[in-house]
Amino acid sequence: MSDCLFCGIISKKIPARIVYEDEAVAAFEDANPQAPVHTLVVPKKHIPTTLDITEEDQKLIGKMFRVANRIAKEKGIAERGFRLVMNTNPEAGQSVYHIHLHLLGGRPMHWPPG
Ligand code: 5GP
Ligand code: ZN
């Protein structure tokens, strides 16, 4: 989608620190990190919100989680623990309407979240 920030990053029109990429998924460092590790895992397919996930996306969504696990292991936070978050729509704080899995870690995470 031409006016989507994350489609712009995926197509390399907008710079980002990409840490993982395959045919279906990309991951890059969040520009405004909320923890020592804050990486965003995105599908290359433009899906605006989690409400738009369809049956045909099931494998893709599973892959996003597997990529997040891999990055957590690479960054040495898997055993300590980490948080995976997807915000949906305004009240949850979604600001970019291309789904993304936040991988957060490297510090204790609080619960309930704010
Ligand atoms: P949301 O609020 O939609 O759940 O998460 C959007 C995330 O994208 C935020 O954590 C924000 O810091 C990050 N972000 C916004 N603009 C950019 C950008 O241009 N580059 C990168 N790498 N991250 C961005
Ligand atoms: Zn997009």
GROMACS .gro file of C-alpha atoms and ligand atoms in nm:
model
  139
    1MET     CA    1   0.000   0.000   0.000
    2SER     CA    2   0.164   0.319  -0.122
    3ASP     CA    3   0.092   0.551   0.173
    4CYS     CA    4   0.170   0.296   0.444
    5LEU     CA    5   0.482   0.361   0.655
    6PHE     CA    6   0.561  -0.006   0.712
    7CYS     CA    7   0.504  -0.097   0.345
    8GLY     CA    8   0.757   0.182   0.277
    9ILE     CA    9   1.008   0.019   0.514
   10ILE     CA   10   0.944  -0.327   0.367
   11SER     CA   11   1.004  -0.195   0.015
   12LYS     CA   12   1.318  -0.010   0.140
   13LYS     CA   13   1.180   0.330   0.034
   14ILE     CA   14   1.195   0.434   0.400
   15PRO     CA   15   1.512   0.350   0.594
   16ALA     CA   16   1.501   0.124   0.898
   17ARG     CA   17   1.738  -0.111   1.082
   18ILE     CA   18   1.611  -0.436   0.937
   19VAL     CA   19   1.720  -0.736   1.146
   20TYR     CA   20   1.535  -1.015   0.965
   21GLU     CA   21   1.372  -1.066   0.627
   22ASP     CA   22   1.228  -1.353   0.427
   23GLU     CA   23   0.967  -1.381   0.152
   24ALA     CA   24   0.675  -1.320   0.389
   25VAL     CA   25   0.798  -1.143   0.702
   26ALA     CA   26   1.035  -0.860   0.795
   27ALA     CA   27   1.160  -0.733   1.131
   28PHE     CA   28   1.319  -0.400   1.214
   29GLU     CA   29   1.413  -0.196   1.520
   30ASP     CA   30   1.145   0.036   1.658
   31ALA     CA   31   1.240   0.403   1.603
   32ASN     CA   32   1.124   0.493   1.955
   33PRO     CA   33   1.221   0.194   2.168
   34GLN     CA   34   1.030   0.134   2.491
   35ALA     CA   35   1.276  -0.128   2.622
   36PRO     CA   36   1.640  -0.231   2.556
   37VAL     CA   37   1.500  -0.471   2.295
   38HIS     CA   38   1.213  -0.332   2.091
   39THR     CA   39   1.182  -0.493   1.750
   40LEU     CA   40   0.878  -0.491   1.523
   41VAL     CA   41   0.787  -0.803   1.328
   42VAL     CA   42   0.563  -0.735   1.029
   43PRO     CA   43   0.405  -0.934   0.747
   44LYS     CA   44   0.508  -0.814   0.401
   45LYS     CA   45   0.139  -0.835   0.313
   46HIS     CA   46  -0.045  -0.515   0.405
   47ILE     CA   47  -0.298  -0.609   0.676
   48PRO     CA   48  -0.433  -0.295   0.849
   49THR     CA   49  -0.536  -0.439   1.186
   50THR     CA   50  -0.566  -0.778   1.357
   51LEU     CA   51  -0.938  -0.756   1.274
   52ASP     CA   52  -0.842  -0.794   0.906
   53ILE     CA   53  -0.658  -1.126   0.956
   54THR     CA   54  -0.826  -1.396   0.746
   55GLU     CA   55  -0.808  -1.773   0.736
   56GLU     CA   56  -0.553  -1.754   0.454
   57ASP     CA   57  -0.321  -1.552   0.683
   58GLN     CA   58  -0.295  -1.819   0.954
   59LYS     CA   59   0.043  -1.954   0.843
   60LEU     CA   60   0.176  -1.601   0.804
   61ILE     CA   61   0.071  -1.502   1.156
   62GLY     CA   62   0.233  -1.817   1.294
   63LYS     CA   63   0.551  -1.729   1.112
   64MET     CA   64   0.555  -1.382   1.271
   65PHE     CA   65   0.562  -1.546   1.614
   66ARG     CA   66   0.836  -1.788   1.512
   67VAL     CA   67   1.045  -1.497   1.378
   68ALA     CA   68   0.990  -1.307   1.705
   69ASN     CA   69   1.107  -1.612   1.902
   70ARG     CA   70   1.416  -1.639   1.685
   71ILE     CA   71   1.506  -1.273   1.736
   72ALA     CA   72   1.445  -1.304   2.112
   73LYS     CA   73   1.691  -1.594   2.120
   74GLU     CA   74   1.945  -1.407   1.907
   75LYS     CA   75   1.923  -1.105   2.136
   76GLY     CA   76   1.965  -1.322   2.446
   77ILE     CA   77   1.632  -1.244   2.612
   78ALA     CA   78   1.444  -1.568   2.548
   79GLU     CA   79   1.519  -1.730   2.884
   80ARG     CA   80   1.477  -1.412   3.088
   81GLY     CA   81   1.148  -1.340   2.921
   82PHE     CA   82   0.997  -1.098   2.676
   83ARG     CA   83   0.662  -0.961   2.572
   84LEU     CA   84   0.486  -0.985   2.236
   85VAL     CA   85   0.219  -0.722   2.180
   86MET     CA   86  -0.015  -0.628   1.899
   87ASN     CA   87  -0.224  -0.316   1.944
   88THR     CA   88  -0.557  -0.299   1.766
   89ASN     CA   89  -0.731   0.033   1.694
   90PRO     CA   90  -0.710   0.367   1.878
   91GLU     CA   91  -0.793   0.275   2.235
   92ALA     CA   92  -0.513   0.017   2.238
   93GLY     CA   93  -0.273   0.276   2.098
   94GLN     CA   94  -0.234   0.147   1.742
   95SER     CA   95  -0.065   0.424   1.546
   96VAL     CA   96   0.053   0.241   1.232
   97TYR     CA   97  -0.221   0.057   1.045
   98HIS     CA   98  -0.012  -0.233   0.914
   99ILE     CA   99  -0.008  -0.509   1.173
  100HIS     CA  100   0.312  -0.550   1.369
  101LEU     CA  101   0.420  -0.766   1.658
  102HIS     CA  102   0.613  -0.568   1.917
  103LEU     CA  103   0.898  -0.776   2.064
  104LEU     CA  104   0.985  -0.608   2.394
  105GLY     CA  105   1.246  -0.722   2.644
  106GLY     CA  106   1.571  -0.665   2.824
  107ARG     CA  107   1.402  -0.521   3.133
  108PRO     CA  108   1.126  -0.640   3.368
  109MET     CA  109   0.784  -0.593   3.209
  110HIS     CA  110   0.500  -0.468   3.424
  111TRP     CA  111   0.151  -0.607   3.442
  112PRO     CA  112  -0.113  -0.485   3.390
  113PRO     CA  113   0.023  -0.278   3.102
  114GLY     CA  114  -0.064   0.091   3.095
  1155GP     P1  115   0.168   0.097   1.741
  1155GP     O1  116   0.154   0.222   1.821
  1155GP     O2  117   0.094   0.107   1.610
  1155GP     O3  118   0.134  -0.030   1.815
  1155GP     O4  119   0.322   0.082   1.708
  1155GP     C1  120   0.385   0.156   1.609
  1155GP     C2  121   0.531   0.154   1.640
  1155GP     O5  122   0.602   0.200   1.525
  1155GP     C3  123   0.570   0.247   1.755
  1155GP     O6  124   0.635   0.172   1.857
  1155GP     C4  125   0.663   0.349   1.689
  1155GP     O7  126   0.771   0.386   1.772
  1155GP     C5  127   0.710   0.276   1.566
  1155GP     N1  128   0.743   0.365   1.455
  1155GP     C6  129   0.670   0.473   1.413
  1155GP     N2  130   0.728   0.529   1.306
  1155GP     C7  131   0.840   0.454   1.280
  1155GP     C8  132   0.941   0.463   1.180
  1155GP     O8  133   0.940   0.549   1.092
  1155GP     N3  134   1.040   0.371   1.183
  1155GP     C9  135   1.043   0.271   1.279
  1155GP     N4  136   1.145   0.185   1.273
  1155GP     N5  137   0.948   0.260   1.374
  1155GP    C10  138   0.848   0.350   1.374
  116ZN      ZN  139   0.136  -0.156   0.483
   0.00000   0.00000   0.00000
